[in-house]
Backbone as XML, in Angstrom:
<?xml version="1.0"?>
<chain id="A" units="angstrom">
  <residue number="1" name="MET">
    <atom name="N" x="-1.938" y="-13.232" z="3.526"/>
    <atom name="CA" x="-1.510" y="-12.108" z="2.723"/>
    <atom name="C" x="-0.075" y="-12.359" z="2.280"/>
  </residue>
  <residue number="2" name="LYS">
    <atom name="N" x="0.237" y="-11.916" z="1.067"/>
    <atom name="CA" x="1.591" y="-12.090" z="0.544"/>
    <atom name="C" x="2.178" y="-10.739" z="0.175"/>
  </residue>
  <residue number="3" name="ALA">
    <atom name="N" x="3.500" y="-10.711" z="0.030"/>
    <atom name="CA" x="4.169" y="-9.491" z="-0.416"/>
    <atom name="C" x="3.682" y="-9.169" z="-1.825"/>
  </residue>
  <residue number="4" name="MET">
    <atom name="N" x="3.659" y="-7.880" z="-2.149"/>
    <atom name="CA" x="3.128" y="-7.457" z="-3.431"/>
    <atom name="C" x="3.825" y="-6.178" z="-3.865"/>
  </residue>
  <residue number="5" name="SER">
    <atom name="N" x="4.059" y="-6.041" z="-5.158"/>
    <atom name="CA" x="4.638" y="-4.792" z="-5.647"/>
    <atom name="C" x="3.560" y="-3.709" z="-5.624"/>
  </residue>
  <residue number="6" name="LYS">
    <atom name="N" x="4.001" y="-2.474" z="-5.675"/>
    <atom name="CA" x="3.048" y="-1.364" z="-5.690"/>
    <atom name="C" x="2.160" y="-1.457" z="-6.919"/>
  </residue>
  <residue number="7" name="SER">
    <atom name="N" x="2.740" y="-1.861" z="-8.050"/>
    <atom name="CA" x="1.939" y="-1.963" z="-9.274"/>
    <atom name="C" x="0.909" y="-3.090" z="-9.179"/>
  </residue>
  <residue number="8" name="GLU">
    <atom name="N" x="1.254" y="-4.199" z="-8.528"/>
    <atom name="CA" x="0.286" y="-5.284" z="-8.338"/>
    <atom name="C" x="-0.890" y="-4.813" z="-7.479"/>
  </residue>
  <residue number="9" name="LEU">
    <atom name="N" x="-0.584" y="-4.116" z="-6.398"/>
    <atom name="CA" x="-1.643" y="-3.627" z="-5.515"/>
    <atom name="C" x="-2.502" y="-2.585" z="-6.236"/>
  </residue>
  <residue number="10" name="ALA">
    <atom name="N" x="-1.867" y="-1.723" z="-7.013"/>
    <atom name="CA" x="-2.613" y="-0.732" z="-7.789"/>
    <atom name="C" x="-3.542" y="-1.423" z="-8.785"/>
  </residue>
  <residue number="11" name="ASP">
    <atom name="N" x="-3.055" y="-2.479" z="-9.440"/>
    <atom name="CA" x="-3.894" y="-3.240" z="-10.373"/>
    <atom name="C" x="-5.102" y="-3.836" z="-9.664"/>
  </residue>
  <residue number="12" name="LYS">
    <atom name="N" x="-4.881" y="-4.377" z="-8.464"/>
    <atom name="CA" x="-5.985" y="-4.954" z="-7.685"/>
    <atom name="C" x="-7.034" y="-3.885" z="-7.358"/>
  </residue>
  <residue number="13" name="ALA">
    <atom name="N" x="-6.568" y="-2.658" z="-7.134"/>
    <atom name="CA" x="-7.473" y="-1.553" z="-6.804"/>
    <atom name="C" x="-8.088" y="-0.921" z="-8.050"/>
  </residue>
  <residue number="14" name="GLY">
    <atom name="N" x="-7.532" y="-1.246" z="-9.229"/>
    <atom name="CA" x="-8.048" y="-0.693" z="-10.475"/>
    <atom name="C" x="-7.617" y="0.738" z="-10.727"/>
  </residue>
  <residue number="15" name="VAL">
    <atom name="N" x="-6.452" y="1.111" z="-10.183"/>
    <atom name="CA" x="-5.939" y="2.480" z="-10.342"/>
    <atom name="C" x="-4.466" y="2.432" z="-10.737"/>
  </residue>
  <residue number="16" name="SER">
    <atom name="N" x="-3.920" y="3.592" z="-11.064"/>
    <atom name="CA" x="-2.493" y="3.681" z="-11.378"/>
    <atom name="C" x="-1.682" y="3.686" z="-10.075"/>
  </residue>
  <residue number="17" name="VAL">
    <atom name="N" x="-0.390" y="3.453" z="-10.204"/>
    <atom name="CA" x="0.490" y="3.480" z="-9.027"/>
    <atom name="C" x="0.481" y="4.878" z="-8.409"/>
  </residue>
  <residue number="18" name="GLY">
    <atom name="N" x="0.464" y="5.905" z="-9.239"/>
    <atom name="CA" x="0.421" y="7.280" z="-8.730"/>
    <atom name="C" x="-0.818" y="7.543" z="-7.878"/>
  </residue>
  <residue number="19" name="THR">
    <atom name="N" x="-1.949" y="7.064" z="-8.342"/>
    <atom name="CA" x="-3.193" y="7.220" z="-7.579"/>
    <atom name="C" x="-3.113" y="6.454" z="-6.273"/>
  </residue>
  <residue number="20" name="LEU">
    <atom name="N" x="-2.598" y="5.231" z="-6.331"/>
    <atom name="CA" x="-2.441" y="4.441" z="-5.108"/>
    <atom name="C" x="-1.575" y="5.182" z="-4.099"/>
  </residue>
  <residue number="21" name="MET">
    <atom name="N" x="-0.493" y="5.778" z="-4.553"/>
    <atom name="CA" x="0.402" y="6.498" z="-3.647"/>
    <atom name="C" x="-0.287" y="7.735" z="-3.062"/>
  </residue>
  <residue number="22" name="ARG">
    <atom name="N" x="-1.129" y="8.404" z="-3.846"/>
    <atom name="CA" x="-1.901" y="9.540" z="-3.309"/>
    <atom name="C" x="-2.883" y="9.062" z="-2.250"/>
  </residue>
  <residue number="23" name="TRP">
    <atom name="N" x="-3.502" y="7.909" z="-2.488"/>
    <atom name="CA" x="-4.428" y="7.346" z="-1.503"/>
    <atom name="C" x="-3.706" y="7.006" z="-0.204"/>
  </residue>
  <residue number="24" name="CYS">
    <atom name="N" x="-2.420" y="6.671" z="-0.295"/>
    <atom name="CA" x="-1.646" y="6.264" z="0.887"/>
    <atom name="C" x="-1.156" y="7.450" z="1.710"/>
  </residue>
  <residue number="25" name="LYS">
    <atom name="N" x="-1.180" y="8.646" z="1.147"/>
    <atom name="CA" x="-0.661" y="9.836" z="1.840"/>
    <atom name="C" x="-1.203" y="10.005" z="3.261"/>
  </residue>
  <residue number="26" name="PRO">
    <atom name="N" x="-2.514" y="9.853" z="3.491"/>
    <atom name="CA" x="-3.015" y="10.042" z="4.863"/>
    <atom name="C" x="-2.465" y="9.033" z="5.864"/>
  </residue>
  <residue number="27" name="PHE">
    <atom name="N" x="-1.942" y="7.919" z="5.365"/>
    <atom name="CA" x="-1.430" y="6.855" z="6.232"/>
    <atom name="C" x="0.095" y="6.837" z="6.277"/>
  </residue>
  <residue number="28" name="GLU">
    <atom name="N" x="0.720" y="7.872" z="5.742"/>
    <atom name="CA" x="2.186" y="7.922" z="5.613"/>
    <atom name="C" x="2.900" y="7.686" z="6.940"/>
  </residue>
  <residue number="29" name="ASN">
    <atom name="N" x="2.456" y="8.349" z="7.998"/>
    <atom name="CA" x="3.127" y="8.190" z="9.299"/>
    <atom name="C" x="2.989" y="6.767" z="9.832"/>
  </residue>
  <residue number="30" name="ASP">
    <atom name="N" x="1.802" y="6.179" z="9.676"/>
    <atom name="CA" x="1.588" y="4.792" z="10.101"/>
    <atom name="C" x="2.484" y="3.845" z="9.315"/>
  </residue>
  <residue number="31" name="LEU">
    <atom name="N" x="2.567" y="4.063" z="8.007"/>
    <atom name="CA" x="3.383" y="3.187" z="7.160"/>
    <atom name="C" x="4.865" y="3.282" z="7.524"/>
  </residue>
  <residue number="32" name="LYS">
    <atom name="N" x="5.331" y="4.490" z="7.809"/>
    <atom name="CA" x="6.729" y="4.659" z="8.238"/>
    <atom name="C" x="6.965" y="3.946" z="9.558"/>
  </residue>
  <residue number="33" name="ALA">
    <atom name="N" x="6.011" y="4.084" z="10.482"/>
    <atom name="CA" x="6.139" y="3.428" z="11.793"/>
    <atom name="C" x="6.155" y="1.904" z="11.648"/>
  </residue>
  <residue number="34" name="MET">
    <atom name="N" x="5.504" y="1.405" z="10.608"/>
    <atom name="CA" x="5.473" y="-0.034" z="10.346"/>
    <atom name="C" x="6.723" y="-0.511" z="9.598"/>
  </residue>
  <residue number="35" name="GLY">
    <atom name="N" x="7.612" y="0.429" z="9.245"/>
    <atom name="CA" x="8.881" y="0.068" z="8.629"/>
    <atom name="C" x="8.933" y="0.177" z="7.119"/>
  </residue>
  <residue number="36" name="LEU">
    <atom name="N" x="7.922" y="0.782" z="6.500"/>
    <atom name="CA" x="7.940" y="0.912" z="5.046"/>
    <atom name="C" x="8.851" y="2.057" z="4.626"/>
  </residue>
  <residue number="37" name="GLN">
    <atom name="N" x="9.771" y="1.752" z="3.732"/>
    <atom name="CA" x="10.651" y="2.769" z="3.167"/>
    <atom name="C" x="9.908" y="3.457" z="2.010"/>
  </residue>
  <residue number="38" name="PRO">
    <atom name="N" x="10.026" y="4.771" z="1.859"/>
    <atom name="CA" x="9.273" y="5.495" z="0.825"/>
    <atom name="C" x="9.547" y="5.000" z="-0.601"/>
  </residue>
  <residue number="39" name="ASN">
    <atom name="N" x="10.747" y="4.533" z="-0.864"/>
    <atom name="CA" x="11.089" y="4.104" z="-2.223"/>
    <atom name="C" x="11.031" y="2.584" z="-2.402"/>
  </residue>
  <residue number="40" name="ALA">
    <atom name="N" x="10.380" y="1.892" z="-1.484"/>
    <atom name="CA" x="10.267" y="0.427" z="-1.559"/>
    <atom name="C" x="9.465" y="0.034" z="-2.790"/>
  </residue>
  <residue number="41" name="LYS">
    <atom name="N" x="9.961" y="-0.944" z="-3.527"/>
    <atom name="CA" x="9.268" y="-1.447" z="-4.710"/>
    <atom name="C" x="8.271" y="-2.543" z="-4.327"/>
  </residue>
  <residue number="42" name="VAL">
    <atom name="N" x="8.637" y="-3.325" z="-3.306"/>
    <atom name="CA" x="7.791" y="-4.432" z="-2.862"/>
    <atom name="C" x="7.255" y="-4.120" z="-1.477"/>
  </residue>
  <residue number="43" name="LEU">
    <atom name="N" x="5.959" y="-4.306" z="-1.322"/>
    <atom name="CA" x="5.311" y="-4.059" z="-0.039"/>
    <atom name="C" x="5.259" y="-5.369" z="0.741"/>
  </residue>
  <residue number="44" name="PRO">
    <atom name="N" x="5.780" y="-5.381" z="1.965"/>
    <atom name="CA" x="5.734" y="-6.597" z="2.777"/>
    <atom name="C" x="4.281" y="-6.977" z="3.106"/>
  </residue>
  <residue number="45" name="PRO">
    <atom name="N" x="4.053" y="-8.247" z="3.445"/>
    <atom name="CA" x="2.682" y="-8.715" z="3.704"/>
    <atom name="C" x="1.906" y="-7.887" z="4.723"/>
  </residue>
  <residue number="46" name="HIS">
    <atom name="N" x="2.558" y="-7.451" z="5.812"/>
    <atom name="CA" x="1.816" y="-6.682" z="6.818"/>
    <atom name="C" x="1.379" y="-5.311" z="6.287"/>
  </residue>
  <residue number="47" name="ILE">
    <atom name="N" x="2.151" y="-4.745" z="5.379"/>
    <atom name="CA" x="1.781" y="-3.462" z="4.764"/>
    <atom name="C" x="0.630" y="-3.679" z="3.780"/>
  </residue>
  <residue number="48" name="VAL">
    <atom name="N" x="0.710" y="-4.747" z="2.999"/>
    <atom name="CA" x="-0.370" y="-5.064" z="2.052"/>
    <atom name="C" x="-1.676" y="-5.254" z="2.807"/>
  </residue>
  <residue number="49" name="LYS">
    <atom name="N" x="-1.627" y="-5.991" z="3.902"/>
    <atom name="CA" x="-2.833" y="-6.232" z="4.711"/>
    <atom name="C" x="-3.396" y="-4.910" z="5.234"/>
  </residue>
  <residue number="50" name="TYR">
    <atom name="N" x="-2.529" y="-4.072" z="5.772"/>
    <atom name="CA" x="-2.940" y="-2.772" z="6.309"/>
    <atom name="C" x="-3.615" y="-1.928" z="5.226"/>
  </residue>
  <residue number="51" name="LEU">
    <atom name="N" x="-2.971" y="-1.821" z="4.062"/>
    <atom name="CA" x="-3.513" y="-0.975" z="2.990"/>
    <atom name="C" x="-4.799" y="-1.532" z="2.411"/>
  </residue>
  <residue number="52" name="THR">
    <atom name="N" x="-4.890" y="-2.835" z="2.244"/>
    <atom name="CA" x="-6.114" y="-3.406" z="1.693"/>
    <atom name="C" x="-7.289" y="-3.179" z="2.649"/>
  </residue>
  <residue number="53" name="GLU">
    <atom name="N" x="-7.031" y="-3.219" z="3.947"/>
    <atom name="CA" x="-8.088" y="-2.953" z="4.916"/>
    <atom name="C" x="-8.467" y="-1.472" z="4.932"/>
  </residue>
  <residue number="54" name="LYS">
    <atom name="N" x="-7.479" y="-0.597" z="4.960"/>
    <atom name="CA" x="-7.744" y="0.840" z="5.024"/>
    <atom name="C" x="-8.402" y="1.373" z="3.756"/>
  </residue>
  <residue number="55" name="LEU">
    <atom name="N" x="-7.961" y="0.832" z="2.594"/>
    <atom name="CA" x="-8.440" y="1.340" z="1.313"/>
    <atom name="C" x="-9.546" y="0.486" z="0.698"/>
  </residue>
  <residue number="56" name="CYS">
    <atom name="N" x="-9.974" y="-0.543" z="1.438"/>
    <atom name="CA" x="-11.052" y="-1.433" z="0.986"/>
    <atom name="C" x="-10.753" y="-2.028" z="-0.404"/>
  </residue>
  <residue number="57" name="ILE">
    <atom name="N" x="-9.580" y="-2.622" z="-0.521"/>
    <atom name="CA" x="-9.159" y="-3.259" z="-1.781"/>
    <atom name="C" x="-9.318" y="-4.773" z="-1.617"/>
  </residue>
  <residue number="58" name="ASP">
    <atom name="N" x="-10.034" y="-5.388" z="-2.546"/>
    <atom name="CA" x="-10.162" y="-6.846" z="-2.547"/>
    <atom name="C" x="-8.916" y="-7.460" z="-3.164"/>
  </residue>
  <residue number="59" name="THR">
    <atom name="N" x="-8.357" y="-8.473" z="-2.487"/>
    <atom name="CA" x="-7.162" y="-9.123" z="-3.039"/>
    <atom name="C" x="-7.439" y="-10.535" z="-3.453"/>
  </residue>
</chain>
């Protein structure tokens, strides 16, 4: 897994960045615990892996 911008991950999921962020809401506490800053532009590899697994996104 590699680092990815929010827009890249949204493109992979076939949705807008806003929709992707709404999908992430239920996992907000987990993402914060993993070190993700709310205004981060680039998602670190471990966050990308977590989200792709939780949201069933093919990368």
